[in-house]
């Protein structure tokens, strides 16, 4: 099975052809925004990280930014730094280049201030757009696709309609040789044994290790993950504990063998179903999967959310018809038809699979059409 994508020089295949302007540190956010205002064809992001970070927290930020910039949906990237930050812009650009990405870098201090940096950034951004413009789509096998899965604003229908239907589509991606990321480790607490049964012993052990780590973090804040639920919206939607939520969330990954367990923003080395250690927080999870190489994400929701990614299409699946009708402008698929009795689970799963292929071929989900460009990096330590 094939789709039409943008083949990159490092061998990956994108489903979009973006030029990204990326701040290495929060101090460069304003300059990046001004470059984007003058060159609206580029994608810009802002973030509150990149300095006063140490150890694993700093490494995770750098890994996330490098991975995001190297996503196959990005044709080229301009890194904008300040000059004295922990996440030094030239080092970040070197990491991005090492991943096979076209990259340029400028610094505010080195360019003698804001005005000169913006002017130089605008010039480089326009040049990168000219370079990317001639790139056309060519046939690629579905095995080149990495699909992220996410559920946010879950309700009592999530584990009955949208998540199992997404699992059906996930199985089809895996059967075609592609990769599916199942994330949100806090929302697998209580269901980890079901995934471990489908994994080699060393993979299962790694999964249990990460689950233990999630619970240890919660206990450090005097919270018991097993008997609570952090979201009032989930409770209002009919979910009472994180274990109850987890049993429904795990369905998103389908039924195939678990092949690999990844750290946050780490790129899969195996094809098939993989688990990534992300938080349940929607934007941080979406950013981590995209930084890990996901070109498309499917996002199921029972309460409704407009969230999207700056560089990757995000397909929204409603778990119930009532919410779908209320938030129709933010939804792509109504899995509530399974409860209504007008479609079967397999039919909705096939619809999701068809949407994944359509998005890979250029169709815009509503979050992308609305230009929702949400970005946040998961932090695992304090600032210093």
Short mmCIF file of C-alpha atoms in Angstrom, two decimals:
data_model
loop_
_atom_site.label_atom_id
_atom_site.label_comp_id
_atom_site.label_asym_id
_atom_site.label_seq_id
_atom_site.Cartn_x
_atom_site.Cartn_y
_atom_site.Cartn_z
CA UNK A 1 0.00 0.00 0.00
CA UNK A 2 1.34 3.44 -0.96
CA UNK A 3 0.92 7.14 -0.32
CA UNK A 4 2.42 10.23 -1.97
CA UNK A 5 4.98 11.89 0.28
CA UNK A 6 8.08 14.07 0.28
CA UNK A 7 11.23 11.97 0.28
CA UNK A 8 14.05 13.49 2.33
CA UNK A 9 17.77 13.12 1.77
CA UNK A 10 18.08 11.08 4.99
CA UNK A 11 15.69 8.47 3.57
CA UNK A 12 12.57 9.42 5.56
CA UNK A 13 9.30 10.47 3.94
CA UNK A 14 7.21 13.45 5.00
CA UNK A 15 3.53 14.11 4.42
CA UNK A 16 4.00 17.90 4.58
CA UNK A 17 6.76 20.19 3.27
CA UNK A 18 7.25 22.80 5.99
CA UNK A 19 10.08 25.20 6.68
CA UNK A 20 10.44 25.60 10.45
CA UNK A 21 11.88 28.55 12.37
CA UNK A 22 12.89 27.26 15.80
CA UNK A 23 14.14 29.13 18.89
CA UNK A 24 16.85 27.27 20.75
CA UNK A 25 15.86 29.15 23.90
CA UNK A 26 12.87 31.14 25.15
CA UNK A 27 14.91 34.36 24.84
CA UNK A 28 14.67 34.00 21.03
CA UNK A 29 10.87 33.54 20.91
CA UNK A 30 10.16 37.17 20.04
CA UNK A 31 12.64 37.24 17.16
CA UNK A 32 11.23 33.98 15.80
CA UNK A 33 7.70 35.40 15.99
CA UNK A 34 8.75 38.54 14.10
CA UNK A 35 10.41 36.46 11.38
CA UNK A 36 7.18 34.50 11.03
CA UNK A 37 5.10 37.65 10.73
CA UNK A 38 7.22 38.83 7.82
CA UNK A 39 7.40 35.38 6.20
CA UNK A 40 4.01 33.81 7.01
CA UNK A 41 4.71 30.76 4.83
CA UNK A 42 7.09 29.36 7.46
CA UNK A 43 6.07 27.55 10.66
CA UNK A 44 7.22 29.16 13.91
CA UNK A 45 6.98 27.87 17.46
CA UNK A 46 7.64 29.31 20.90
CA UNK A 47 8.59 27.52 24.11
CA UNK A 48 9.70 28.42 27.69
CA UNK A 49 12.80 26.19 27.79
CA UNK A 50 16.42 26.02 26.65
CA UNK A 51 18.24 27.64 29.55
CA UNK A 52 18.86 27.01 33.27
CA UNK A 53 18.25 23.30 32.70
CA UNK A 54 20.60 20.50 33.76
CA UNK A 55 21.04 16.77 33.46
CA UNK A 56 18.27 14.61 32.03
CA UNK A 57 15.89 17.58 31.84
CA UNK A 58 18.23 19.51 29.54
CA UNK A 59 18.96 16.42 27.44
CA UNK A 60 15.23 15.83 26.98
CA UNK A 61 14.66 19.42 25.81
CA UNK A 62 17.52 19.21 23.34
CA UNK A 63 16.35 15.79 22.09
CA UNK A 64 12.82 17.09 21.63
CA UNK A 65 13.82 20.20 19.70
CA UNK A 66 16.25 18.26 17.48
CA UNK A 67 13.69 15.53 16.85
CA UNK A 68 10.90 18.00 16.10
CA UNK A 69 13.12 19.90 13.64
CA UNK A 70 14.11 16.58 12.01
CA UNK A 71 10.56 15.29 11.58
CA UNK A 72 10.11 14.18 7.95
CA UNK A 73 7.35 16.79 7.53
CA UNK A 74 10.02 19.51 7.77
CA UNK A 75 12.03 20.30 4.63
CA UNK A 76 14.44 22.69 6.36
CA UNK A 77 14.88 24.55 9.63
CA UNK A 78 16.31 27.86 10.80
CA UNK A 79 17.51 27.77 14.42
CA UNK A 80 17.52 31.13 16.19
CA UNK A 81 19.51 31.44 19.41
CA UNK A 82 20.51 34.14 21.85
CA UNK A 83 24.16 33.27 22.37
CA UNK A 84 24.59 32.49 26.06
CA UNK A 85 21.89 29.84 26.55
CA UNK A 86 22.39 26.33 27.93
CA UNK A 87 20.88 24.89 24.76
CA UNK A 88 23.52 26.52 22.59
CA UNK A 89 22.08 27.18 19.14
CA UNK A 90 25.05 25.99 17.09
CA UNK A 91 25.21 22.73 19.05
CA UNK A 92 21.48 22.21 18.51
CA UNK A 93 21.88 22.93 14.80
CA UNK A 94 24.74 20.42 14.63
CA UNK A 95 22.52 17.77 16.23
CA UNK A 96 19.77 18.54 13.72
CA UNK A 97 22.25 18.34 10.83
CA UNK A 98 23.55 15.01 12.15
CA UNK A 99 20.02 13.66 11.70
CA UNK A 100 20.20 14.53 8.00
CA UNK A 101 18.19 17.76 8.07
CA UNK A 102 18.87 20.96 6.13
CA UNK A 103 19.57 23.59 8.79
CA UNK A 104 20.79 27.17 9.19
CA UNK A 105 21.52 28.97 12.47
CA UNK A 106 21.77 32.59 13.63
CA UNK A 107 22.24 34.23 17.04
CA UNK A 108 20.93 37.49 18.44
CA UNK A 109 24.10 38.46 20.29
CA UNK A 110 26.28 37.47 17.34
CA UNK A 111 24.08 39.49 14.95
CA UNK A 112 24.31 42.63 17.14
CA UNK A 113 20.73 42.72 18.32
CA UNK A 114 17.09 42.10 17.52
CA UNK A 115 16.65 44.17 14.35
CA UNK A 116 19.64 42.70 12.53
CA UNK A 117 18.68 39.15 13.58
CA UNK A 118 15.13 39.55 12.29
CA UNK A 119 16.38 40.93 8.96
CA UNK A 120 18.89 38.12 8.54
CA UNK A 121 16.32 35.54 9.64
CA UNK A 122 13.78 36.77 7.10
CA UNK A 123 16.41 36.49 4.36
CA UNK A 124 17.34 32.92 5.35
CA UNK A 125 13.73 31.83 5.78
CA UNK A 126 12.83 33.01 2.29
CA UNK A 127 15.85 31.20 0.87
CA UNK A 128 14.84 27.95 2.60
CA UNK A 129 11.30 28.32 1.23
CA UNK A 130 12.72 28.73 -2.28
CA UNK A 131 14.75 25.55 -1.82
CA UNK A 132 11.77 23.58 -0.52
CA UNK A 133 9.25 24.77 -3.12
CA UNK A 134 10.38 22.53 -6.03
CA UNK A 135 10.11 19.36 -3.92
CA UNK A 136 7.21 17.25 -5.14
CA UNK A 137 5.37 14.24 -3.82
CA UNK A 138 6.42 10.77 -4.91
CA UNK A 139 5.16 7.30 -4.13
CA UNK A 140 6.14 5.85 -0.78
CA UNK A 141 5.25 2.61 0.94
CA UNK A 142 3.03 2.66 4.01
CA UNK A 143 5.94 1.11 5.91
CA UNK A 144 7.50 4.61 5.88
CA UNK A 145 4.68 5.98 8.02
CA UNK A 146 4.81 6.56 11.79
CA UNK A 147 1.36 7.21 13.25
CA UNK A 148 0.88 8.72 16.70
CA UNK A 149 -2.16 7.84 18.80
CA UNK A 150 -3.64 10.06 21.47
CA UNK A 151 -6.77 10.37 23.58
CA UNK A 152 -7.65 13.55 25.45
CA UNK A 153 -10.79 14.71 27.17
CA UNK A 154 -11.76 11.06 27.48
CA UNK A 155 -15.20 9.90 28.59
CA UNK A 156 -17.05 6.68 29.32
CA UNK A 157 -17.41 5.97 25.60
CA UNK A 158 -13.69 6.27 24.77
CA UNK A 159 -12.90 2.64 25.54
CA UNK A 160 -16.03 1.43 23.73
CA UNK A 161 -16.02 3.38 20.46
CA UNK A 162 -13.16 5.60 19.30
CA UNK A 163 -10.19 3.89 20.99
CA UNK A 164 -11.00 0.33 19.80
CA UNK A 165 -11.77 1.72 16.33
CA UNK A 166 -8.38 3.45 16.32
CA UNK A 167 -6.86 0.14 17.44
CA UNK A 168 -8.40 -1.49 14.37
CA UNK A 169 -6.72 1.15 12.17
CA UNK A 170 -3.45 0.76 14.10
CA UNK A 171 -3.42 -2.96 13.34
CA UNK A 172 -3.81 -2.19 9.63
CA UNK A 173 -0.87 0.24 9.75
CA UNK A 174 1.29 -2.38 11.45
CA UNK A 175 0.18 -5.12 9.05
CA UNK A 176 1.30 -2.85 6.18
CA UNK A 177 4.76 -2.52 7.75
CA UNK A 178 4.26 0.87 9.39
CA UNK A 179 4.82 2.04 12.96
CA UNK A 180 2.26 3.06 15.59
CA UNK A 181 3.16 4.99 18.76
CA UNK A 182 1.10 4.34 21.88
CA UNK A 183 1.99 6.96 24.50
CA UNK A 184 0.54 8.56 27.66
CA UNK A 185 2.25 6.30 30.22
CA UNK A 186 0.11 7.57 33.14
CA UNK A 187 -2.91 6.41 31.14
CA UNK A 188 -1.51 2.92 30.79
CA UNK A 189 -1.17 2.48 34.56
CA UNK A 190 -3.33 -0.52 35.42
CA UNK A 191 -3.29 -1.88 31.87
CA UNK A 192 0.47 -2.44 31.53
CA UNK A 193 0.13 -6.19 32.08
CA UNK A 194 -2.04 -6.49 28.96
CA UNK A 195 0.66 -4.90 26.81
CA UNK A 196 3.45 -6.84 28.53
CA UNK A 197 1.79 -10.10 27.52
CA UNK A 198 2.32 -9.07 23.89
CA UNK A 199 6.02 -8.26 24.27
CA UNK A 200 9.34 -10.07 24.48
CA UNK A 201 10.58 -10.38 28.10
CA UNK A 202 13.11 -7.55 27.81
CA UNK A 203 10.51 -5.23 26.27
CA UNK A 204 7.98 -6.11 28.95
CA UNK A 205 10.58 -5.42 31.65
CA UNK A 206 11.29 -1.98 30.17
CA UNK A 207 7.56 -1.22 30.10
CA UNK A 208 7.16 -2.15 33.77
CA UNK A 209 10.22 -0.03 34.60
CA UNK A 210 8.66 3.04 32.99
CA UNK A 211 5.31 2.46 34.68
CA UNK A 212 7.10 2.22 38.04
CA UNK A 213 8.88 5.48 37.23
CA UNK A 214 5.58 7.23 36.47
CA UNK A 215 4.08 6.07 39.75
CA UNK A 216 7.21 7.05 41.69
CA UNK A 217 6.96 10.59 40.33
CA UNK A 218 3.34 10.75 41.41
CA UNK A 219 4.13 9.40 44.89
CA UNK A 220 6.81 12.07 45.26
CA UNK A 221 3.95 14.58 45.00
CA UNK A 222 1.84 12.53 47.44
CA UNK A 223 -0.49 11.19 44.74
CA UNK A 224 -1.52 7.55 44.22
CA UNK A 225 -2.01 7.03 40.48
CA UNK A 226 -3.97 3.81 40.94
CA UNK A 227 -6.90 5.30 42.79
CA UNK A 228 -7.31 8.75 41.41
CA UNK A 229 -8.08 10.63 38.22
CA UNK A 230 -6.30 13.91 37.52
CA UNK A 231 -8.93 15.40 35.16
CA UNK A 232 -12.31 16.74 36.25
CA UNK A 233 -13.47 16.47 32.64
CA UNK A 234 -12.76 12.73 32.65
CA UNK A 235 -14.78 12.32 35.83
CA UNK A 236 -17.67 14.33 34.39
CA UNK A 237 -17.47 12.09 31.33
CA UNK A 238 -18.01 8.98 33.39
CA UNK A 239 -14.49 7.74 34.27
CA UNK A 240 -13.79 7.15 37.95
CA UNK A 241 -10.14 6.00 38.21
CA UNK A 242 -6.97 6.10 36.12
CA UNK A 243 -7.11 2.29 35.82
CA UNK A 244 -10.57 2.53 34.29
CA UNK A 245 -9.28 5.15 31.87
CA UNK A 246 -6.18 3.09 31.10
CA UNK A 247 -8.13 -0.01 30.14
CA UNK A 248 -9.87 2.04 27.47
CA UNK A 249 -6.78 4.01 26.42
CA UNK A 250 -4.74 0.86 25.76
CA UNK A 251 -7.15 -0.10 22.96
CA UNK A 252 -5.66 2.65 20.77
CA UNK A 253 -2.60 0.51 20.12
CA UNK A 254 -4.55 -2.38 18.60
CA UNK A 255 -3.67 -6.03 19.14
CA UNK A 256 -0.22 -6.59 17.65
CA UNK A 257 3.07 -7.39 19.37
CA UNK A 258 4.71 -4.59 21.37
CA UNK A 259 8.08 -4.19 19.66
CA UNK A 260 9.84 -1.37 21.52
CA UNK A 261 9.62 0.98 24.52
CA UNK A 262 10.94 4.52 23.99
CA UNK A 263 11.91 7.53 26.05
CA UNK A 264 10.14 10.82 25.42
CA UNK A 265 10.81 12.21 21.90
CA UNK A 266 12.95 9.20 20.96
CA UNK A 267 12.62 7.93 17.39
CA UNK A 268 11.51 4.30 16.98
CA UNK A 269 14.12 1.88 15.76
CA UNK A 270 11.58 -0.92 15.27
CA UNK A 271 8.58 -1.19 12.99
CA UNK A 272 5.21 -2.09 14.46
CA UNK A 273 3.63 -1.09 17.76
CA UNK A 274 5.86 0.90 20.14
CA UNK A 275 5.23 2.64 23.47
CA UNK A 276 6.66 6.09 24.24
CA UNK A 277 7.07 7.53 27.74
CA UNK A 278 5.02 10.71 27.54
CA UNK A 279 2.77 12.37 30.08
CA UNK A 280 -0.99 12.32 29.63
CA UNK A 281 -0.94 16.09 29.05
CA UNK A 282 -2.14 16.39 25.47
CA UNK A 283 0.23 19.01 24.05
CA UNK A 284 3.36 17.57 25.65
CA UNK A 285 2.38 14.11 24.43
CA UNK A 286 1.69 15.31 20.89
CA UNK A 287 5.00 17.18 20.80
CA UNK A 288 6.91 14.10 22.03
CA UNK A 289 5.42 11.78 19.40
CA UNK A 290 6.03 14.31 16.61
CA UNK A 291 9.61 14.78 17.80
CA UNK A 292 9.87 10.98 17.63
CA UNK A 293 9.04 11.10 13.92
CA UNK A 294 5.25 10.71 13.77
CA UNK A 295 4.06 12.28 10.52
CA UNK A 296 0.34 11.87 11.38
CA UNK A 297 -1.51 11.58 14.70
CA UNK A 298 -5.04 10.34 15.43
CA UNK A 299 -6.58 11.97 18.50
CA UNK A 300 -9.72 10.50 20.07
CA UNK A 301 -11.82 12.65 22.41
CA UNK A 302 -15.07 12.35 24.32
CA UNK A 303 -15.25 15.83 25.79
CA UNK A 304 -13.92 17.62 22.69
CA UNK A 305 -10.63 19.41 22.01
CA UNK A 306 -9.38 21.56 19.11
CA UNK A 307 -5.67 20.77 19.67
CA UNK A 308 -3.28 20.46 16.71
CA UNK A 309 0.41 20.28 15.85
CA UNK A 310 2.52 22.95 14.11
CA UNK A 311 3.94 20.48 11.57
CA UNK A 312 1.81 17.31 11.49
CA UNK A 313 -1.86 16.66 10.68
CA UNK A 314 -3.93 15.65 13.71
CA UNK A 315 -7.14 13.73 12.98
CA UNK A 316 -9.92 14.15 15.56
CA UNK A 317 -12.26 11.27 16.38
CA UNK A 318 -15.33 11.93 18.55
CA UNK A 319 -16.37 9.11 20.89
CA UNK A 320 -20.07 10.08 20.96
CA UNK A 321 -22.56 11.66 18.60
CA UNK A 322 -23.81 14.35 21.00
CA UNK A 323 -20.36 15.91 21.33
CA UNK A 324 -19.64 15.41 17.63
CA UNK A 325 -22.72 17.45 16.77
CA UNK A 326 -21.85 20.20 19.27
CA UNK A 327 -18.22 20.49 18.14
CA UNK A 328 -18.59 19.45 14.53
CA UNK A 329 -16.22 22.15 13.30
CA UNK A 330 -13.43 20.57 15.41
CA UNK A 331 -14.09 16.90 14.62
CA UNK A 332 -13.21 14.78 11.59
CA UNK A 333 -14.85 11.43 12.43
CA UNK A 334 -17.81 10.42 14.58
CA UNK A 335 -17.19 7.10 16.34
CA UNK A 336 -20.45 7.61 18.21
CA UNK A 337 -22.10 5.88 15.26
CA UNK A 338 -20.95 2.61 16.87
CA UNK A 339 -23.17 3.28 19.90
CA UNK A 340 -25.93 4.64 17.65
CA UNK A 341 -25.89 1.36 15.72
CA UNK A 342 -25.41 2.96 12.32
CA UNK A 343 -21.82 1.72 11.86
CA UNK A 344 -19.79 -1.17 13.17
CA UNK A 345 -16.49 -0.80 15.01
CA UNK A 346 -14.66 -2.21 12.00
CA UNK A 347 -16.36 0.29 9.69
CA UNK A 348 -15.29 3.23 11.85
CA UNK A 349 -11.81 1.72 12.11
CA UNK A 350 -11.65 1.56 8.33
CA UNK A 351 -12.80 5.18 8.19
CA UNK A 352 -9.94 6.19 10.51
CA UNK A 353 -7.46 4.21 8.42
CA UNK A 354 -8.77 5.93 5.28
CA UNK A 355 -8.35 9.32 6.94
CA UNK A 356 -4.74 8.49 7.85
CA UNK A 357 -4.00 7.72 4.20
CA UNK A 358 -5.85 10.85 3.04
CA UNK A 359 -3.90 13.03 5.49
CA UNK A 360 -0.65 11.43 4.33
CA UNK A 361 -1.62 12.35 0.79
CA UNK A 362 -2.30 15.99 1.70
CA UNK A 363 -5.88 16.23 3.00
CA UNK A 364 -6.14 18.65 5.91
CA UNK A 365 -7.93 17.58 9.11
CA UNK A 366 -9.87 20.41 10.73
CA UNK A 367 -7.20 21.11 13.39
CA UNK A 368 -4.69 21.72 10.62
CA UNK A 369 -7.13 23.80 8.57
CA UNK A 370 -7.79 25.97 11.65
CA UNK A 371 -4.00 26.29 12.11
CA UNK A 372 -3.92 24.98 15.67
CA UNK A 373 -0.16 24.86 16.29
CA UNK A 374 0.26 23.76 19.89
CA UNK A 375 3.74 22.96 21.20
CA UNK A 376 5.03 22.11 24.69
CA UNK A 377 8.02 20.10 25.91
CA UNK A 378 7.66 17.77 28.88
CA UNK A 379 9.85 18.92 31.78
CA UNK A 380 11.31 16.39 34.22
CA UNK A 381 13.27 18.74 36.47
CA UNK A 382 13.29 22.25 37.96
CA UNK A 383 14.98 25.29 36.43
CA UNK A 384 18.27 26.40 38.01
#
